Coordinates of C-alpha atoms in Angstrom, one line a residue:
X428 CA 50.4 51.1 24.2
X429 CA 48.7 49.2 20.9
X430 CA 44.7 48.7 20.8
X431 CA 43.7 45.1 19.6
X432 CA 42.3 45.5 15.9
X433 CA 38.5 44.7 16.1
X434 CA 35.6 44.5 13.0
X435 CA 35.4 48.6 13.8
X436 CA 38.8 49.4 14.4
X437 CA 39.6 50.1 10.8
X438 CA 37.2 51.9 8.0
X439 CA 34.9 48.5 6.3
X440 CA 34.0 51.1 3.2
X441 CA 37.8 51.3 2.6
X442 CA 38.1 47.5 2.8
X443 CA 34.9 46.8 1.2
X444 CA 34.8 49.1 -1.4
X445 CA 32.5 47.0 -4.0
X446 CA 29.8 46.8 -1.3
X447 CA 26.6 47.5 -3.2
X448 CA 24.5 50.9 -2.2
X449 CA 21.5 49.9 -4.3
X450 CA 19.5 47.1 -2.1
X451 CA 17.2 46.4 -4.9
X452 CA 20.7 45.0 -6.7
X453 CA 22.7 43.1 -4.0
X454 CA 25.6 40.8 -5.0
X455 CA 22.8 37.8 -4.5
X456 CA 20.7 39.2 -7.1
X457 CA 23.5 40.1 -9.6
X458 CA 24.6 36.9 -9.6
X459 CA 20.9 35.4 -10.6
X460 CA 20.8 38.0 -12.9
X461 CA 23.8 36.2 -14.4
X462 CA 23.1 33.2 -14.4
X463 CA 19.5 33.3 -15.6
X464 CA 21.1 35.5 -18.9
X465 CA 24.3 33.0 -19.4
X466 CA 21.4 30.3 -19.5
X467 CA 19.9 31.9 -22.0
X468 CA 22.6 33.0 -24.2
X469 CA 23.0 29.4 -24.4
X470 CA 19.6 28.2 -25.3
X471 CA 19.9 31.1 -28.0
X472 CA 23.2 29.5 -29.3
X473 CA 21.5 25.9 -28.9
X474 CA 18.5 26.6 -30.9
X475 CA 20.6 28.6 -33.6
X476 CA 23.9 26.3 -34.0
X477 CA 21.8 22.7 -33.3
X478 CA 24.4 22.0 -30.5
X479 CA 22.7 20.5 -27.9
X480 CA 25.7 19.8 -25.6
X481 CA 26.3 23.0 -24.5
X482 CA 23.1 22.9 -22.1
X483 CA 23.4 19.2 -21.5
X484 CA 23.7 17.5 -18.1
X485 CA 26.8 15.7 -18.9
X486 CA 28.5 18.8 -20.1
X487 CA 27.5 20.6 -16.9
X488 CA 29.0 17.6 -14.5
X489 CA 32.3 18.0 -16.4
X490 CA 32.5 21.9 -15.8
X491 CA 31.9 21.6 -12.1
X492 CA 34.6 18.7 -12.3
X493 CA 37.0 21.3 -14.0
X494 CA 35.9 23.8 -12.3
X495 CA 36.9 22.8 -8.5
X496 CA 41.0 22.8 -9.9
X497 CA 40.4 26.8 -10.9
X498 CA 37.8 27.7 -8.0
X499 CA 40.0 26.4 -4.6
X500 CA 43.3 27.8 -6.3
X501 CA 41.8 30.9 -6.9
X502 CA 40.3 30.8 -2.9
X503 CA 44.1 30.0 -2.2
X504 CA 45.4 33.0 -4.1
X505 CA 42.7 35.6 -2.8
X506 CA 44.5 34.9 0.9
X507 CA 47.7 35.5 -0.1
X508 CA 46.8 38.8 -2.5
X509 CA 44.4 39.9 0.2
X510 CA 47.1 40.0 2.8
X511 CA 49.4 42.0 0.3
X512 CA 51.3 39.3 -0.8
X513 CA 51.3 39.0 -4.8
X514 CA 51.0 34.1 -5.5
X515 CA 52.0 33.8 -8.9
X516 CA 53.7 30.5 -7.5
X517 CA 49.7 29.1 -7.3
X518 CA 50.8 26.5 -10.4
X519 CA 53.8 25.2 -8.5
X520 CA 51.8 24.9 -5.6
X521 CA 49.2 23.1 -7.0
X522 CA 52.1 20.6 -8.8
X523 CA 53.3 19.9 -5.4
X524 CA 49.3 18.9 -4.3
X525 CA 49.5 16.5 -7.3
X526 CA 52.6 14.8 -6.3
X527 CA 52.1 14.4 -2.8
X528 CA 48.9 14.0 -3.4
X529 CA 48.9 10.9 -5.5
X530 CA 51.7 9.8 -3.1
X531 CA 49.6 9.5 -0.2
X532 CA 46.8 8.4 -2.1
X533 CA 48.7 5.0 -3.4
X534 CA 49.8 4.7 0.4
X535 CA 46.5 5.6 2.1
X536 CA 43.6 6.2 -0.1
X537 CA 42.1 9.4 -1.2
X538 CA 41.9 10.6 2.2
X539 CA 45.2 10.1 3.2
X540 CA 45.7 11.8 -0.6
X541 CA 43.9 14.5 0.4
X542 CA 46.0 15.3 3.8
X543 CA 49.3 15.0 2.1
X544 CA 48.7 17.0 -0.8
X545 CA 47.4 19.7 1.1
X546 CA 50.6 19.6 3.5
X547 CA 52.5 19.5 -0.1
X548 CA 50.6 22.8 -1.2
X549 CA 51.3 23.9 2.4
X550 CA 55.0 23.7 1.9
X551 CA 55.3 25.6 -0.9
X552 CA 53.3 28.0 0.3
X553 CA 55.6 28.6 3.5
X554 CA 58.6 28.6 1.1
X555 CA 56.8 31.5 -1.0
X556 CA 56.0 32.6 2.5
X557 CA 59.4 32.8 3.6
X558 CA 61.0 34.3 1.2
X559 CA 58.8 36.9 0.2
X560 CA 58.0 38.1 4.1
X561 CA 60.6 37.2 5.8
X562 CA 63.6 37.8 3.3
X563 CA 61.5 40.3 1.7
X564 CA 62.4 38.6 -2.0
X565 CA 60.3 40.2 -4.8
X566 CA 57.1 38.7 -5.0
X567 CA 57.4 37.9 -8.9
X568 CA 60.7 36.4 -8.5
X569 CA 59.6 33.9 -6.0
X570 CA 56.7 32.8 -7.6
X571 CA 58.0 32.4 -10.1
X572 CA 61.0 30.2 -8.5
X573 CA 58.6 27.8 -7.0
X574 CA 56.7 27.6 -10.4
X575 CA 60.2 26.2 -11.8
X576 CA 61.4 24.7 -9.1
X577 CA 58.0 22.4 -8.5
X578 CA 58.2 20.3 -11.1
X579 CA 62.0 19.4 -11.1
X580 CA 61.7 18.9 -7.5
X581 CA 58.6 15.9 -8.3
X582 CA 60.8 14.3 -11.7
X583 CA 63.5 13.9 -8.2
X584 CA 61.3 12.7 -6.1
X585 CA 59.2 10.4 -8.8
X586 CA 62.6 8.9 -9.6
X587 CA 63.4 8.1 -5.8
X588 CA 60.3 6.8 -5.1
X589 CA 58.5 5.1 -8.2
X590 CA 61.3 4.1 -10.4
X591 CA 61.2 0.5 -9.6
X592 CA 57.1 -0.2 -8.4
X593 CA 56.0 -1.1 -11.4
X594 CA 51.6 -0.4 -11.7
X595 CA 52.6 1.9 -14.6
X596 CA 54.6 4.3 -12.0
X597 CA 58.3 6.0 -13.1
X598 CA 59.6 8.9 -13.6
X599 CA 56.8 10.8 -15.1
X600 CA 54.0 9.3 -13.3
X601 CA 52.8 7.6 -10.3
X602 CA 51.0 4.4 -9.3
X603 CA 46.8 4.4 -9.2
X604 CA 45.1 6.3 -6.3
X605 CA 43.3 3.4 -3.9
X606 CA 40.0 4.3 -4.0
X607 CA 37.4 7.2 -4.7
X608 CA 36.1 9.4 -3.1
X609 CA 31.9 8.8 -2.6
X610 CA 29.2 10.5 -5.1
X611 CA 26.0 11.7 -4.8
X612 CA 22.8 11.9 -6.6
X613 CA 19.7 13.0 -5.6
X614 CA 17.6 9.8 -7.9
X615 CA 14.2 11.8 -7.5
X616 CA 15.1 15.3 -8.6
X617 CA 17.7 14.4 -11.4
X618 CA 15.3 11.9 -13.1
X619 CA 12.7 14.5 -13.3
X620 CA 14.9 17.5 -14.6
X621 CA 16.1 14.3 -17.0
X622 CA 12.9 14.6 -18.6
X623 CA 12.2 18.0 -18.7
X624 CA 15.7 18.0 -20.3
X625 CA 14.8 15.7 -23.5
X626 CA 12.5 17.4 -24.5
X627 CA 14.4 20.6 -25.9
X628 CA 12.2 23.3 -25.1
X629 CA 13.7 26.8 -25.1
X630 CA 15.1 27.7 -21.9
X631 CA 13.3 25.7 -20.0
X632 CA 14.8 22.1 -20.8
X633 CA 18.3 23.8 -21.0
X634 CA 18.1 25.3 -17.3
X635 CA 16.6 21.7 -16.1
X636 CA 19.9 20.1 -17.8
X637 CA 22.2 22.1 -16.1
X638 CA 20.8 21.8 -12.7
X639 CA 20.5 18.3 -13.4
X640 CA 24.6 18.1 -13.5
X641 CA 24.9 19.8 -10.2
X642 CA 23.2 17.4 -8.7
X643 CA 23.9 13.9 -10.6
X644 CA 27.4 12.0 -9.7
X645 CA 28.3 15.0 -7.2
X646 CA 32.2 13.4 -5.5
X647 CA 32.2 14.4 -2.0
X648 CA 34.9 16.2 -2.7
X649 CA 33.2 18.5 -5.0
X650 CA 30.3 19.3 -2.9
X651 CA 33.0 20.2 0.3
X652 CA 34.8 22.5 -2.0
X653 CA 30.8 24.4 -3.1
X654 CA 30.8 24.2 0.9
X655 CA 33.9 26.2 1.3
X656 CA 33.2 29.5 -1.0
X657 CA 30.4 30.8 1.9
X658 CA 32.9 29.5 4.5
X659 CA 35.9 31.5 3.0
X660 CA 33.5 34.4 2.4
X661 CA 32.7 34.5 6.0
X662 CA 36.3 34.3 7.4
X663 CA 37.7 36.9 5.7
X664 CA 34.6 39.9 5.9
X665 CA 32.9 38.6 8.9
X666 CA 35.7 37.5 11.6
X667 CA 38.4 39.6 13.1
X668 CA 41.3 37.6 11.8
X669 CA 39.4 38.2 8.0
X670 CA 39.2 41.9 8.8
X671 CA 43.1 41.6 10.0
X672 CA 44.6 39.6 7.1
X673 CA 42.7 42.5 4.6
X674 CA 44.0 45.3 6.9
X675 CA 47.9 44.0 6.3
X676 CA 47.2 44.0 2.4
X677 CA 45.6 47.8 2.2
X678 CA 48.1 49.2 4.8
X679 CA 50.1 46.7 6.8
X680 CA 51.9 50.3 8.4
X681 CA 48.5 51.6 9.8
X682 CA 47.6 47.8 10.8
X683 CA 50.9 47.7 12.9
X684 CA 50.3 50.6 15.1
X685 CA 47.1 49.4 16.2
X686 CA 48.2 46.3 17.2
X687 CA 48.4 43.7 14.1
X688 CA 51.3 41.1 13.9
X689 CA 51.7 42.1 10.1
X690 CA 54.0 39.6 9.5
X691 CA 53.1 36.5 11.1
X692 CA 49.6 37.4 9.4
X693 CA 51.1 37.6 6.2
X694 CA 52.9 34.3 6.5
X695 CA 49.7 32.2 7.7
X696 CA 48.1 33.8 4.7
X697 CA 50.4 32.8 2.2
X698 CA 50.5 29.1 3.8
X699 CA 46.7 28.9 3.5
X700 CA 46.9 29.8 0.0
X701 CA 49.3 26.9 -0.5
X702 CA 47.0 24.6 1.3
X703 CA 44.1 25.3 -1.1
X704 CA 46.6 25.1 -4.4
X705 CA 47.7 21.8 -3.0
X706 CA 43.5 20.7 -2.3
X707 CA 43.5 22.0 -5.9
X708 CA 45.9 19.3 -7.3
X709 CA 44.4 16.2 -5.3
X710 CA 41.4 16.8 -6.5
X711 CA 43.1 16.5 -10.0
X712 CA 44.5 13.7 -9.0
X713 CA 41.9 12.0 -7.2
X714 CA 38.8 13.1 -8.9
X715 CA 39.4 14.5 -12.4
X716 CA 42.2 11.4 -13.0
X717 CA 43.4 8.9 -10.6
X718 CA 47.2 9.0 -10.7
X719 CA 50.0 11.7 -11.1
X720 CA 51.6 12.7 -14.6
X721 CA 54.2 15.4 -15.0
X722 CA 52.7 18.4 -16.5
X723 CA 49.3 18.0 -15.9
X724 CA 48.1 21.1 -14.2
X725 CA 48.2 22.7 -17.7
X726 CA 48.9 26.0 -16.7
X727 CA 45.9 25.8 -14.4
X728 CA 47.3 27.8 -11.9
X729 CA 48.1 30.7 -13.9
X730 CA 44.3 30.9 -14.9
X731 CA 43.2 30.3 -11.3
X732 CA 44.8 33.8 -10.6
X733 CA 43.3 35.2 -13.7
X734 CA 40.1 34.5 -12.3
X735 CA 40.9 35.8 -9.0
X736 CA 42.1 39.2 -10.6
X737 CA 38.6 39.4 -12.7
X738 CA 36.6 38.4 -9.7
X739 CA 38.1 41.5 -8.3
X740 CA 39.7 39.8 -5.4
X741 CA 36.6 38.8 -4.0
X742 CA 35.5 35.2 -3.3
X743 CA 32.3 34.8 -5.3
X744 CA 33.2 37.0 -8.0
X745 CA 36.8 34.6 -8.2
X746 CA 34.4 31.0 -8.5
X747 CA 32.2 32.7 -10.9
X748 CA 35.3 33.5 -13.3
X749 CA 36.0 30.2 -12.6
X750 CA 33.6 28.5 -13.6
X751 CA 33.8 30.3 -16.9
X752 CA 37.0 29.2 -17.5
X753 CA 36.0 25.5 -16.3
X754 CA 33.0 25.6 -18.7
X755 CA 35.1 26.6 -21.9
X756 CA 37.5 23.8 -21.2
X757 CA 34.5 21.0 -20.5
X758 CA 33.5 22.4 -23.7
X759 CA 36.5 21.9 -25.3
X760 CA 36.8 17.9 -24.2
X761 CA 33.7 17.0 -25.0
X762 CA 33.6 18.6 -28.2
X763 CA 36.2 16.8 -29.3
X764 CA 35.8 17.4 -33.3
X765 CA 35.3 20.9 -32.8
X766 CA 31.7 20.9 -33.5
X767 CA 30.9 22.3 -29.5
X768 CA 33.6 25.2 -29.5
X769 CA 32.3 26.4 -32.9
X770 CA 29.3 27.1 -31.2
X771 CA 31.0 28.8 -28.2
X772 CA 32.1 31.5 -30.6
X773 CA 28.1 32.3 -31.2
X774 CA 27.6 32.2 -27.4
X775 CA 30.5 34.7 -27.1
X776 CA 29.4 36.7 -29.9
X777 CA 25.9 37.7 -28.0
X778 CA 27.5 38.0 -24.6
X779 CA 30.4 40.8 -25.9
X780 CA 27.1 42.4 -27.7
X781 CA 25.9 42.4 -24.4
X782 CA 28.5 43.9 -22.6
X783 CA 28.9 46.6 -25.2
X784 CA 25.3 47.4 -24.9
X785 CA 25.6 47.2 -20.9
X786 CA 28.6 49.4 -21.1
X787 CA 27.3 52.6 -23.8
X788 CA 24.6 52.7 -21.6
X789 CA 26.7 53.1 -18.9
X790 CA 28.8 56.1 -21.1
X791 CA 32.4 53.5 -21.0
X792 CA 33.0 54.2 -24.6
X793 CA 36.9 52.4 -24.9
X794 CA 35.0 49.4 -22.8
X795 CA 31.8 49.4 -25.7
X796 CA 34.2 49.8 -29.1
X797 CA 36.4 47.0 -27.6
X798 CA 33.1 44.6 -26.5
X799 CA 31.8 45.8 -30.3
X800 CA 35.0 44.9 -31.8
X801 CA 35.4 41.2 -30.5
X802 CA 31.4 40.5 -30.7
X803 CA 32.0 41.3 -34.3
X804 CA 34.9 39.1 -35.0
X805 CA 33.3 36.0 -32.5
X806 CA 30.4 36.5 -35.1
X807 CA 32.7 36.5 -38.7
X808 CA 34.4 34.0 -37.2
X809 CA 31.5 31.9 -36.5
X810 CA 29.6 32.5 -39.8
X811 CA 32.6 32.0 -41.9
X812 CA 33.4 28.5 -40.6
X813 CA 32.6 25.3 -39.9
X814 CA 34.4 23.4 -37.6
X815 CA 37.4 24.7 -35.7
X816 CA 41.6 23.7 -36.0
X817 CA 42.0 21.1 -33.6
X818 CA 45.4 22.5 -32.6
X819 CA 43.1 25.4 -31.1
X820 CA 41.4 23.2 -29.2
X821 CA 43.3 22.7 -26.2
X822 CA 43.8 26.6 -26.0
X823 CA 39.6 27.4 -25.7
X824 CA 40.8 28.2 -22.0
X825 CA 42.9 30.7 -22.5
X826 CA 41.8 32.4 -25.1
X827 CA 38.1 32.8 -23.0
X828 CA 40.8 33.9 -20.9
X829 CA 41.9 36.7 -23.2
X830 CA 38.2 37.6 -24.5
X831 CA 37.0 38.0 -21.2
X832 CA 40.0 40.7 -20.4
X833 CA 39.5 42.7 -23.0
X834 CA 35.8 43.0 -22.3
X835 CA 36.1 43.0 -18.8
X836 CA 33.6 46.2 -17.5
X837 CA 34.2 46.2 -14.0
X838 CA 36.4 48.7 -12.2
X839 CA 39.3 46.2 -10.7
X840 CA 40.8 47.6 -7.5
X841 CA 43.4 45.1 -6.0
X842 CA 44.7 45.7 -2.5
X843 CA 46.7 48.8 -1.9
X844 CA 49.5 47.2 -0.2
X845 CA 49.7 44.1 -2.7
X846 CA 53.6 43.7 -3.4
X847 CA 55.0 46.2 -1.6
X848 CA 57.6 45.2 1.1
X849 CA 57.0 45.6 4.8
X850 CA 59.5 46.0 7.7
X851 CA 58.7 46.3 10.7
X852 CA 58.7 50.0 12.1
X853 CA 58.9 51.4 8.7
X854 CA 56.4 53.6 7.6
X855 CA 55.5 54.1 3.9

C-alpha cells in the first residue's frame, strides 16, 4: 500500500537546500542588496565614461522588452530540469512559439497569437517529452533533435502556407501580426522620475531613470509575464504538485514508492516547459517585432538555460540572470556605434573587482584570482580603447554570458536525478 506524497512527506532541507539560515539576509534582501549595488556600478561608470544611456529610461524599457524572451524560457526550462529532465531543446521550442505564433496572430490577433504559439511550444515540448520519458532517448540527443528539427519543420510549413499571400510573407517570413497587445503607463509617477532623471545627479537621477522604464509603455504582455515569476515560485515550493515535480528530479525512485506517478509528472513538466518557450517566442513576435523571420531567436534559447543554470535552478535567481543577459543585449542595440558597450566593459570591470573582493573575503581563492583576472583585462581593455569592433557587437550577449561563468561565486547544485533515466520499478 503507497502513502500520497504531501508538503511533509519528503525532507524540504534536501529540496531546498539554498534556503537562507541568516534572517537578517533573506533572498528578499539579497536581491535589494543587488540591485541597489548594480545601480550604482552604473552611476559610477556614467559619471566616469560620460555615457548617459546606460541609466536611461529608454534603455531600461528595452532590457525589460528583451528580457521577457530569456526570463519565461528560462521559467520553461526550470520545470523540465526540476523534474529531472535535462531542455536543451528550449530554442527549438521557442522557434516553434514564433511560427505558430505569428500564424495565429495574422489569423486572429495577438491573442489568438498568443494561444497558438503556446500550443506550438507545447508540442515540442511533448515531443521532447516523449522521447526522453517515455522512450527513455538521451536527454542531449533529443534536445538537440528538436533544436534542428524546429526550424526545418517552419521553412515547410512557411512554404505551405505563405508562399503565395503576398504582405511581405514567403518562405522566410510571415505576414504582420493584427494588432498589439495594450501598454501601460502610469502619466503621474513617470513624469516625475522624468525629471529627477534629467538632471544627472549621482545615483539618484540614475535609479529614477530606471524605474521610470519599468513603469513607461509597460505591453500587457510584459507586465503578465513580471506576474508569473511569484506565481511559478509559488507552484513549485508551496503546492503539493511543486513539491512532487521537485521530488521526481532529486529521486524519482524514492518518489515512486510513496506514491508519485514519476512519469506522467515528468511528462506534464516537460510540456509546461514547452508552453513557456513557445509564450517566449510570441512575445518575440508580437512585442519585440511584429511578424516571423527565420532565425530570429538568436540562440536565445540556449542563453535562457544559461541563466537558469546560474540562477541555480531557482526561479528568481533564473529572471535575475536574465535580465543581465537582456540588459547587455539592450545595450548592445542601442549603442549602436559601440560607444554604450565600451562603457559596459568599465561596469564589468568594478563588478568582477567586486566579486573578487566578495570572494577572498570569503577564503575562495581559484573564484578571487579568476574575478581579479577578468576585472583586470575588462579594465586594459577599456583604457586602451575607444570604441568597440562592430562585428563584436551582436556577441555582447554571450560573451556577458562567458564573463559571468567564470566569475560565477555561488555553489550551483542542480537536481540529483537531472538526466538520469527512470523505469518504473527500477531502483538506482
Amino acid at each position: 500500500m503507497t502513502t500520497a506524497i504531501t508538503p511533509r512527506s519528503l525532507d524540504e532541507d534536501l529540496l531546498e537546500p539554498d534556503k537562507p539560515t541568516k534572517p537578517w539576509f533573506s533572498p528578499e534582501k539579497r536581491w535589494a542588496l543587488f540591485a541597489v549595488t548594480g545601480v550604482a556600478i552604473l552611476s559610477i561608470t556614467r559619471v566616469l565614461s560620460g555615457a548617459t544611456d546606460l541609466t536611461s529610461s529608454g534603455l531600461t524599457t528595452e532590457t525589460l522588452r528583451l528580457t521577457v524572451p530569456f526570463a519565461l524560457a528560462a521559467l520553461g526550462g526550470l520545470f523540465s530540469e526540476r523534474a529531472g529532465v535535462v531542455n536543451i531543446g528550449l530554442e527549438g521550442m521557442m522557434i516553434l512559439g514564433t511560427w505558430f505564433g505569428a500564424y495565429g496572430g495574422w489569423h486572429w490577433g495577438v491573442w489568438g497569437g498568443l494561444a497558438f504559439g503556446m500550443l506550438g511550444g507545447a508540442l515540442g515540448g511533448g515531443l521532447h517529452a516523449t522521447a526522453t520519458v517515455i522512450f527513455k532517448v538521451d536527454h542531449i540527443i533529443s534536445g538537440v533533435a528538436i533544436n534542428l528539427l524546429a526550424p526545418g519543420l517552419c521553412r515547410y510549413l512557411s512554404a505551405a502556407v505563405y508562399a503565395n499571400v503576398g504582405e511581405g510573407a514567403g518562405v522566410r517570413q510571415s505576414p504582420p501580426v493584427s494588432g498589439d497587445f495594450p501598454t501601460i503607463t502610469i502619466w503621474p509617477l513617470s513624469n516625475a522620475l522624468g525629471s529627477i532623471e534629467q538632471h544627472h545627479w549621482f545615483f539618484i537621477s540614475d535609479a529614477a531613470g530606471m524605474a521610470r522604464g519599468l513603469i513607461t509603455d509597460l505591453s500587457l504582455f510584459t507586465l503578465g509575464a513580471i506576474f508569473l515569476v511569484p506565481i511559478i515560485w509559488w507552484i513549485l515550493w508551496r503546492t503539493t504538485f511543486g513539491l512532487r515535480l521537485r521530488s521526481v528530479g532529486e529521486s524519482p525512485w524514492a518518489s515512486e514508492s510513496v506514491g508519485v506517478k514519476v512519469i506522467r509528472t515528468k511528462f506534464i513538466a516537460v510540456v509546461i516547459s514547452g508552453l513557456l518557450a513557445g509564450m517566449a517566442g510570441v512575445f518575440i513576435v508580437t512585442v519585440t517585432t511584429s511578424t516571423y523571420s527565420e532565425g530570429q531567436t538568436s540562440g536565445r534559447g540556449y542563453i535562457a538555460l544559461a541563466a537558469l543554470i546560474f540562477g541555480n535552478w531557482r526561479p528568481v535567481s533564473a529572471v535575475g540572470a536574465a535580465t543581465l543577459f537582456g540588459y547587455s543585449d539592450a545595450v548592445r542595440l542601442r549603442g549602436a556605434s559601440g560607444v554604450a558597450v565600451h562603457a559596459f566593459l568599465l561596469s564589468g570591470a568594478i563588478a568582477t573587482a567586486l566579486v573578487a573582493i566578495v570572494a577572498a573575503i570569503q577564503g575562495r581563492r581559484k573564484n578571487a584570482i579568476m574575478s581579479g583576472l577578468v576585472s583586470a583585462g575588462l579594465l586594459i581593455w577599456y583604457l586602451t580603447t575607444q570604441t568597440l569592433p562592430k562585428e563584436f557587437l551582436p556577441y555582447t550577449p554571450h560573451i556577458v554570458t562567458l564573463v559571468v561563468a567564470a566569475t560565477a561565486l555561488r555553489k550551483l547544485r542542480m537536481p540529483k536525478a537531472l538526466g538520469i533515466p527512470f523505469r518504473r520499478g527500477e531502483a538506482q
